[in-house]
mmCIF file of N, CA and C in Angstrom:
data_model
loop_
_atom_site.group_PDB
_atom_site.id
_atom_site.type_symbol
_atom_site.label_atom_id
_atom_site.label_comp_id
_atom_site.label_asym_id
_atom_site.label_seq_id
_atom_site.Cartn_x
_atom_site.Cartn_y
_atom_site.Cartn_z
ATOM 1 N N MET A 1 -12.985 16.027 5.624
ATOM 2 C CA MET A 1 -12.489 17.119 5.085
ATOM 3 C C MET A 1 -10.950 16.651 4.433
ATOM 4 N N LEU A 2 -10.010 16.316 5.527
ATOM 5 C CA LEU A 2 -8.908 15.584 5.524
ATOM 6 C C LEU A 2 -8.638 14.497 4.243
ATOM 7 N N THR A 3 -9.859 13.845 4.822
ATOM 8 C CA THR A 3 -9.585 12.628 4.030
ATOM 9 C C THR A 3 -10.174 12.819 2.496
ATOM 10 N N ASN A 4 -10.697 13.362 2.285
ATOM 11 C CA ASN A 4 -11.213 13.955 0.941
ATOM 12 C C ASN A 4 -9.529 14.270 -0.279
ATOM 13 N N ALA A 5 -9.126 15.544 0.723
ATOM 14 C CA ALA A 5 -8.265 15.504 0.393
ATOM 15 C C ALA A 5 -6.784 14.616 0.173
ATOM 16 N N PHE A 6 -6.667 13.843 1.291
ATOM 17 C CA PHE A 6 -5.835 12.811 1.338
ATOM 18 C C PHE A 6 -6.153 11.783 -0.365
ATOM 19 N N ASN A 7 -7.420 11.627 -0.118
ATOM 20 C CA ASN A 7 -8.098 10.395 -1.398
ATOM 21 C C ASN A 7 -7.654 11.438 -2.659
ATOM 22 N N MET A 8 -7.593 12.413 -2.895
ATOM 23 C CA MET A 8 -7.284 13.532 -3.829
ATOM 24 C C MET A 8 -6.000 13.706 -4.856
ATOM 25 N N ALA A 9 -5.134 13.944 -2.983
ATOM 26 C CA ALA A 9 -3.465 13.538 -3.855
ATOM 27 C C ALA A 9 -3.022 12.535 -4.399
ATOM 28 N N LEU A 10 -3.580 11.272 -3.553
ATOM 29 C CA LEU A 10 -3.437 10.115 -4.138
ATOM 30 C C LEU A 10 -3.872 9.746 -5.605
ATOM 31 N N LYS A 11 -4.608 10.177 -5.875
ATOM 32 C CA LYS A 11 -5.059 10.220 -7.152
ATOM 33 C C LYS A 11 -4.278 10.344 -8.568
ATOM 34 N N LEU A 12 -3.195 11.521 -8.003
ATOM 35 C CA LEU A 12 -2.708 12.398 -8.815
ATOM 36 C C LEU A 12 -1.582 11.237 -9.628
ATOM 37 N N THR A 13 -1.515 10.521 -8.664
ATOM 38 C CA THR A 13 -0.242 9.254 -8.938
ATOM 39 C C THR A 13 -0.626 7.857 -9.025
ATOM 40 N N ALA A 14 -1.836 7.551 -8.862
ATOM 41 C CA ALA A 14 -2.369 6.137 -8.540
ATOM 42 C C ALA A 14 -2.279 5.304 -10.165
ATOM 43 N N ARG A 15 -1.682 4.067 -9.800
ATOM 44 C CA ARG A 15 -2.039 3.379 -11.287
ATOM 45 C C ARG A 15 -2.666 2.194 -10.248
ATOM 46 N N THR A 16 -3.520 1.191 -11.473
ATOM 47 C CA THR A 16 -4.396 0.241 -10.738
ATOM 48 C C THR A 16 -3.216 -0.926 -10.414
ATOM 49 N N MET A 17 -3.714 -1.564 -9.460
ATOM 50 C CA MET A 17 -2.946 -3.199 -9.007
ATOM 51 C C MET A 17 -4.191 -3.732 -8.709
ATOM 52 N N THR A 18 -3.530 -5.207 -8.351
ATOM 53 C CA THR A 18 -4.363 -6.446 -8.213
ATOM 54 C C THR A 18 -4.107 -6.506 -6.897
ATOM 55 N N LEU A 19 -5.029 -7.192 -5.718
ATOM 56 C CA LEU A 19 -4.499 -7.367 -4.565
ATOM 57 C C LEU A 19 -5.326 -8.690 -4.426
ATOM 58 N N THR A 20 -4.509 -9.612 -3.644
ATOM 59 C CA THR A 20 -4.845 -10.830 -3.471
ATOM 60 C C THR A 20 -4.559 -11.187 -1.971
ATOM 61 N N ARG A 21 -4.650 -12.215 -1.527
ATOM 62 C CA ARG A 21 -4.385 -12.588 0.112
ATOM 63 C C ARG A 21 -4.584 -14.141 0.082
ATOM 64 N N PRO A 22 -3.213 -15.210 0.295
ATOM 65 C CA PRO A 22 -2.924 -15.843 -0.155
ATOM 66 C C PRO A 22 -4.045 -16.721 0.585
ATOM 67 N N GLY A 23 -4.551 -18.001 0.005
ATOM 68 C CA GLY A 23 -5.605 -18.533 0.960
ATOM 69 C C GLY A 23 -7.278 -18.037 0.877
ATOM 70 N N VAL A 24 -7.678 -17.067 0.183
ATOM 71 C CA VAL A 24 -8.799 -16.340 0.229
ATOM 72 C C VAL A 24 -9.001 -16.354 -1.638
ATOM 73 N N VAL A 25 -10.127 -16.894 -1.750
ATOM 74 C CA VAL A 25 -10.330 -16.873 -3.229
ATOM 75 C C VAL A 25 -10.792 -15.452 -3.601
ATOM 76 N N GLY A 26 -10.641 -15.185 -4.851
ATOM 77 C CA GLY A 26 -10.776 -13.748 -5.563
ATOM 78 C C GLY A 26 -9.312 -12.632 -5.329
ATOM 79 N N SER A 27 -9.818 -11.621 -6.255
ATOM 80 C CA SER A 27 -8.579 -10.793 -6.196
ATOM 81 C C SER A 27 -9.478 -9.460 -6.367
ATOM 82 N N TYR A 28 -8.731 -8.283 -5.929
ATOM 83 C CA TYR A 28 -9.535 -6.741 -5.722
ATOM 84 C C TYR A 28 -8.964 -6.081 -6.702
ATOM 85 N N SER A 29 -9.243 -5.353 -7.520
ATOM 86 C CA SER A 29 -8.488 -3.954 -8.226
ATOM 87 C C SER A 29 -8.621 -2.909 -7.942
ATOM 88 N N ILE A 30 -7.210 -2.338 -7.084
ATOM 89 C CA ILE A 30 -6.999 -1.229 -6.070
ATOM 90 C C ILE A 30 -6.382 -0.291 -6.753
ATOM 91 N N LEU A 31 -6.565 1.244 -6.492
ATOM 92 C CA LEU A 31 -5.470 2.041 -6.931
ATOM 93 C C LEU A 31 -4.752 1.864 -5.958
ATOM 94 N N VAL A 32 -3.342 2.406 -6.116
ATOM 95 C CA VAL A 32 -1.785 2.299 -5.216
ATOM 96 C C VAL A 32 -1.020 3.441 -5.836
ATOM 97 N N SER A 33 -0.558 4.581 -4.848
ATOM 98 C CA SER A 33 -0.211 5.554 -5.207
ATOM 99 C C SER A 33 1.720 5.085 -4.887
ATOM 100 N N PRO A 34 2.314 5.406 -5.787
ATOM 101 C CA PRO A 34 3.952 5.437 -4.837
ATOM 102 C C PRO A 34 3.959 6.331 -3.945
ATOM 103 N N SER A 35 5.022 5.829 -2.980
ATOM 104 C CA SER A 35 5.141 6.604 -1.682
ATOM 105 C C SER A 35 6.788 7.175 -1.920
ATOM 106 N N ASN A 36 6.797 8.388 -1.675
ATOM 107 C CA ASN A 36 8.017 8.617 -2.201
ATOM 108 C C ASN A 36 9.092 8.930 -0.578
ATOM 109 N N TYR A 37 8.738 8.105 0.209
ATOM 110 C CA TYR A 37 8.851 7.922 1.530
ATOM 111 C C TYR A 37 10.231 7.133 1.454
ATOM 112 N N SER A 38 11.209 7.092 1.618
ATOM 113 C CA SER A 38 12.256 6.024 1.760
ATOM 114 C C SER A 38 13.005 5.774 2.990
ATOM 115 N N ARG A 39 12.508 5.833 4.026
ATOM 116 C CA ARG A 39 13.113 5.113 5.353
ATOM 117 C C ARG A 39 13.629 3.571 5.262
ATOM 118 N N ASN A 40 14.508 3.347 6.056
ATOM 119 C CA ASN A 40 14.800 2.598 6.331
ATOM 120 C C ASN A 40 15.406 1.491 5.165
ATOM 121 N N PHE A 41 15.779 2.156 3.788
ATOM 122 C CA PHE A 41 16.610 1.585 2.979
ATOM 123 C C PHE A 41 17.807 1.570 2.752
ATOM 124 N N GLN A 42 18.154 2.092 3.952
ATOM 125 C CA GLN A 42 19.942 1.764 4.105
ATOM 126 C C GLN A 42 20.405 0.731 4.847
ATOM 127 N N GLY A 43 21.271 -0.109 4.785
ATOM 128 C CA GLY A 43 21.806 -1.204 5.431
ATOM 129 C C GLY A 43 23.617 -1.142 5.632
ATOM 130 N N PRO A 44 23.844 -2.013 6.239
ATOM 131 C CA PRO A 44 25.351 -1.996 5.811
ATOM 132 C C PRO A 44 25.812 -2.407 4.322
ATOM 133 N N GLU A 45 26.759 -1.959 4.368
ATOM 134 C CA GLU A 45 27.305 -1.868 2.679
ATOM 135 C C GLU A 45 27.461 -3.197 2.020
ATOM 136 N N GLU A 46 27.521 -4.762 3.145
ATOM 137 C CA GLU A 46 27.203 -5.777 2.476
ATOM 138 C C GLU A 46 26.168 -6.045 2.030
ATOM 139 N N MET A 47 25.347 -5.292 2.612
ATOM 140 C CA MET A 47 23.606 -5.604 2.399
ATOM 141 C C MET A 47 22.948 -4.903 1.396
ATOM 142 N N VAL A 48 22.407 -5.280 0.224
ATOM 143 C CA VAL A 48 21.634 -4.962 -0.600
ATOM 144 C C VAL A 48 19.937 -4.955 -0.179
ATOM 145 N N VAL A 49 19.590 -3.527 0.081
ATOM 146 C CA VAL A 49 18.277 -3.632 0.279
ATOM 147 C C VAL A 49 17.153 -3.364 -0.909
ATOM 148 N N THR A 50 16.270 -4.141 -1.013
ATOM 149 C CA THR A 50 15.300 -3.656 -2.144
ATOM 150 C C THR A 50 14.087 -3.526 -1.802
ATOM 151 N N GLY A 51 13.257 -3.108 -2.534
ATOM 152 C CA GLY A 51 12.033 -3.250 -2.572
ATOM 153 C C GLY A 51 11.429 -1.607 -2.929
ATOM 154 N N ALA A 52 10.258 -1.494 -2.605
ATOM 155 C CA ALA A 52 9.550 -0.095 -2.876
ATOM 156 C C ALA A 52 8.008 0.001 -1.831
ATOM 157 N N GLU A 53 7.861 0.928 -1.884
ATOM 158 C CA GLU A 53 6.534 1.640 -0.749
ATOM 159 C C GLU A 53 5.641 2.068 -1.746
ATOM 160 N N PHE A 54 4.382 1.846 -1.230
ATOM 161 C CA PHE A 54 3.067 2.856 -1.649
ATOM 162 C C PHE A 54 2.120 2.676 -0.862
ATOM 163 N N VAL A 55 1.061 3.666 -1.088
ATOM 164 C CA VAL A 55 0.073 3.942 -0.064
ATOM 165 C C VAL A 55 -1.172 3.784 -0.461
ATOM 166 N N VAL A 56 -2.039 3.124 0.190
ATOM 167 C CA VAL A 56 -3.035 2.306 -0.159
ATOM 168 C C VAL A 56 -4.514 3.378 0.485
ATOM 169 N N SER A 57 -5.267 3.816 0.159
ATOM 170 C CA SER A 57 -6.511 4.557 0.755
ATOM 171 C C SER A 57 -7.319 3.397 1.213
ATOM 172 N N VAL A 58 -7.812 3.716 2.598
ATOM 173 C CA VAL A 58 -9.112 3.135 3.065
ATOM 174 C C VAL A 58 -9.938 3.063 2.182
ATOM 175 N N TYR A 59 -10.696 4.341 1.552
ATOM 176 C CA TYR A 59 -11.674 4.721 0.758
ATOM 177 C C TYR A 59 -11.704 3.431 -0.728
ATOM 178 N N ASN A 60 -10.152 3.395 -1.346
ATOM 179 C CA ASN A 60 -10.353 2.921 -2.382
ATOM 180 C C ASN A 60 -10.395 1.088 -1.810
ATOM 181 N N LEU A 61 -9.881 0.594 -0.877
ATOM 182 C CA LEU A 61 -10.083 -0.537 -0.472
ATOM 183 C C LEU A 61 -11.572 -0.555 -0.455
ATOM 184 N N GLN A 62 -12.017 0.445 0.439
ATOM 185 C CA GLN A 62 -13.579 0.125 0.452
ATOM 186 C C GLN A 62 -14.381 -0.056 -0.905
ATOM 187 N N GLN A 63 -13.903 0.782 -1.770
ATOM 188 C CA GLN A 63 -14.172 1.065 -3.162
ATOM 189 C C GLN A 63 -14.253 -0.390 -3.931
ATOM 190 N N SER A 64 -13.340 -1.375 -3.506
ATOM 191 C CA SER A 64 -12.934 -2.384 -4.300
ATOM 192 C C SER A 64 -13.730 -3.686 -4.340
ATOM 193 N N GLY A 65 -14.640 -3.165 -2.583
ATOM 194 C CA GLY A 65 -14.863 -4.630 -2.109
ATOM 195 C C GLY A 65 -14.128 -5.648 -1.056
ATOM 196 N N PHE A 66 -12.833 -4.834 -0.890
ATOM 197 C CA PHE A 66 -12.277 -5.742 -0.005
ATOM 198 C C PHE A 66 -12.374 -5.715 1.288
ATOM 199 N N PRO A 67 -12.666 -7.081 2.170
ATOM 200 C CA PRO A 67 -13.339 -6.945 3.161
ATOM 201 C C PRO A 67 -12.785 -6.392 4.426
ATOM 202 N N ASN A 68 -11.387 -6.783 4.319
ATOM 203 C CA ASN A 68 -10.281 -6.649 5.362
ATOM 204 C C ASN A 68 -9.574 -5.224 5.167
ATOM 205 N N THR A 69 -8.418 -5.453 6.264
ATOM 206 C CA THR A 69 -7.611 -4.428 6.182
ATOM 207 C C THR A 69 -6.207 -5.426 5.886
ATOM 208 N N LEU A 70 -5.667 -4.604 5.167
ATOM 209 C CA LEU A 70 -4.067 -4.861 4.595
ATOM 210 C C LEU A 70 -3.239 -5.700 5.586
ATOM 211 N N LYS A 71 -2.432 -6.598 5.518
ATOM 212 C CA LYS A 71 -1.674 -7.313 6.550
ATOM 213 C C LYS A 71 -0.238 -7.854 5.750
ATOM 214 N N ARG A 72 0.552 -8.199 6.367
ATOM 215 C CA ARG A 72 1.980 -8.765 5.622
ATOM 216 C C ARG A 72 1.396 -10.188 4.761
ATOM 217 N N GLY A 73 2.213 -10.451 3.911
ATOM 218 C CA GLY A 73 1.483 -11.295 3.449
ATOM 219 C C GLY A 73 0.917 -11.368 2.439
ATOM 220 N N ASP A 74 -0.267 -10.210 2.143
ATOM 221 C CA ASP A 74 -1.024 -10.082 0.819
ATOM 222 C C ASP A 74 0.108 -10.020 -0.479
ATOM 223 N N TRP A 75 -1.074 -9.948 -1.295
ATOM 224 C CA TRP A 75 0.178 -9.750 -2.531
ATOM 225 C C TRP A 75 -0.461 -8.521 -3.757
ATOM 226 N N LEU A 76 0.729 -7.587 -4.204
ATOM 227 C CA LEU A 76 0.210 -6.494 -5.021
ATOM 228 C C LEU A 76 0.845 -7.417 -6.523
ATOM 229 N N THR A 77 -0.190 -7.209 -7.367
ATOM 230 C CA THR A 77 0.595 -7.686 -8.544
ATOM 231 C C THR A 77 0.062 -6.318 -9.543
ATOM 232 N N ASP A 78 1.219 -5.545 -10.495
ATOM 233 C CA ASP A 78 1.111 -4.523 -11.414
ATOM 234 C C ASP A 78 1.410 -5.196 -12.631
ATOM 235 N N SER A 79 1.050 -4.561 -13.622
ATOM 236 C CA SER A 79 1.453 -5.059 -15.166
ATOM 237 C C SER A 79 2.805 -5.002 -15.376
ATOM 238 N N VAL A 80 3.602 -3.912 -14.818
ATOM 239 C CA VAL A 80 4.951 -3.787 -15.077
ATOM 240 C C VAL A 80 5.926 -4.394 -13.990
ATOM 241 N N MET A 81 5.477 -4.110 -13.031
ATOM 242 C CA MET A 81 6.203 -4.757 -11.790
ATOM 243 C C MET A 81 6.253 -5.902 -11.478
ATOM 244 N N GLY A 82 5.215 -6.406 -11.746
ATOM 245 C CA GLY A 82 4.922 -7.719 -11.600
ATOM 246 C C GLY A 82 4.383 -7.996 -9.975
ATOM 247 N N LYS A 83 4.229 -9.291 -9.601
ATOM 248 C CA LYS A 83 4.115 -10.055 -8.467
ATOM 249 C C LYS A 83 4.876 -9.209 -6.990
ATOM 250 N N MET A 84 4.252 -9.087 -6.192
ATOM 251 C CA MET A 84 5.304 -7.882 -4.897
ATOM 252 C C MET A 84 4.528 -8.634 -3.478
ATOM 253 N N ALA A 85 5.403 -9.192 -2.753
ATOM 254 C CA ALA A 85 4.728 -9.143 -1.582
ATOM 255 C C ALA A 85 4.661 -8.766 -0.527
ATOM 256 N N ILE A 86 3.660 -7.829 0.177
ATOM 257 C CA ILE A 86 3.587 -6.879 1.348
ATOM 258 C C ILE A 86 4.402 -7.316 2.226
ATOM 259 N N THR A 87 5.480 -6.877 2.550
ATOM 260 C CA THR A 87 6.166 -7.022 4.038
ATOM 261 C C THR A 87 6.037 -6.215 4.942
ATOM 262 N N GLU A 88 5.136 -5.028 4.789
ATOM 263 C CA GLU A 88 5.284 -3.716 6.180
ATOM 264 C C GLU A 88 3.979 -3.387 5.520
ATOM 265 N N VAL A 89 3.153 -3.291 6.996
ATOM 266 C CA VAL A 89 2.119 -2.177 6.669
ATOM 267 C C VAL A 89 2.012 -1.442 7.745
ATOM 268 N N ASP A 90 2.016 -0.061 7.352
ATOM 269 C CA ASP A 90 1.910 1.086 8.484
ATOM 270 C C ASP A 90 0.473 2.103 8.254
ATOM 271 N N GLU A 91 -0.256 2.000 9.407
ATOM 272 C CA GLU A 91 -1.200 3.082 9.407
ATOM 273 C C GLU A 91 -0.745 4.409 8.862
ATOM 274 N N MET A 92 -1.619 5.011 8.621
ATOM 275 C CA MET A 92 -1.717 6.185 8.079
ATOM 276 C C MET A 92 -2.844 6.900 8.981
ATOM 277 N N ILE A 93 -2.614 7.899 10.031
ATOM 278 C CA ILE A 93 -4.015 7.880 10.819
ATOM 279 C C ILE A 93 -3.908 9.685 10.607
ATOM 280 N N GLY A 94 -5.298 9.988 10.299
ATOM 281 C CA GLY A 94 -5.785 11.126 10.275
ATOM 282 C C GLY A 94 -6.197 12.154 11.938
ATOM 283 N N LEU A 95 -6.650 13.270 11.696
ATOM 284 C CA LEU A 95 -7.433 14.016 12.651
ATOM 285 C C LEU A 95 -8.318 12.930 13.371
ATOM 286 N N GLY A 96 -8.178 12.907 14.800
ATOM 287 C CA GLY A 96 -9.400 12.232 15.269
ATOM 288 C C GLY A 96 -8.565 10.793 15.485
ATOM 289 N N GLY A 97 -7.805 10.307 14.916
ATOM 290 C CA GLY A 97 -7.447 8.896 14.895
ATOM 291 C C GLY A 97 -7.908 7.968 14.090
ATOM 292 N N THR A 98 -8.557 8.861 13.012
ATOM 293 C CA THR A 98 -9.301 7.542 12.137
ATOM 294 C C THR A 98 -7.818 7.462 10.855
ATOM 295 N N ILE A 99 -8.061 6.008 10.174
ATOM 296 C CA ILE A 99 -6.905 5.551 9.280
ATOM 297 C C ILE A 99 -7.426 6.268 8.079
ATOM 298 N N LEU A 100 -6.443 6.853 7.320
ATOM 299 C CA LEU A 100 -7.027 7.201 6.201
ATOM 300 C C LEU A 100 -6.571 6.305 5.200
ATOM 301 N N GLY A 101 -5.120 5.475 5.821
ATOM 302 C CA GLY A 101 -4.482 4.683 4.500
ATOM 303 C C GLY A 101 -3.553 4.002 5.099
ATOM 304 N N TYR A 102 -2.920 3.463 4.133
ATOM 305 C CA TYR A 102 -1.912 2.635 4.916
ATOM 306 C C TYR A 102 -0.373 2.536 3.737
ATOM 307 N N ARG A 103 0.584 2.723 4.526
ATOM 308 C CA ARG A 103 1.605 2.724 3.686
ATOM 309 C C ARG A 103 2.656 1.605 3.290
ATOM 310 N N VAL A 104 2.582 0.380 2.291
ATOM 311 C CA VAL A 104 3.009 -0.912 2.647
ATOM 312 C C VAL A 104 4.331 -0.941 1.846
ATOM 313 N N ARG A 105 5.186 -1.370 2.323
ATOM 314 C CA ARG A 105 6.621 -2.059 1.470
ATOM 315 C C ARG A 105 6.048 -2.948 1.195
ATOM 316 N N VAL A 106 6.764 -3.636 -0.271
ATOM 317 C CA VAL A 106 6.841 -4.630 -0.751
ATOM 318 C C VAL A 106 8.057 -4.937 -0.716
ATOM 319 N N GLY A 107 8.126 -6.319 -1.253
ATOM 320 C CA GLY A 107 9.581 -7.208 -1.685
ATOM 321 C C GLY A 107 9.852 -8.124 -2.528
#
């Protein structure tokens, strides 16, 4: 039930992006939702920290046929934002330790 609610909430703001992994033939069309969570974006005043965060559902990964879990170095390509490398992947854990999705940071 929590998984269904999680997936329905993500659909409200989801957009289609293409997921690719360097060295692997093929690409996957997945739904990606923006994350409003903005941790670790502040740095010393001399530094500029850029990037964006998105949430990807395990269900959507499975529906697209993506055979693996997300990892650093994978690429998301969006028609507006262009090609973005995934620099960080955090699991989103539900009740009972089930992984519901991933919060990914791109740079």
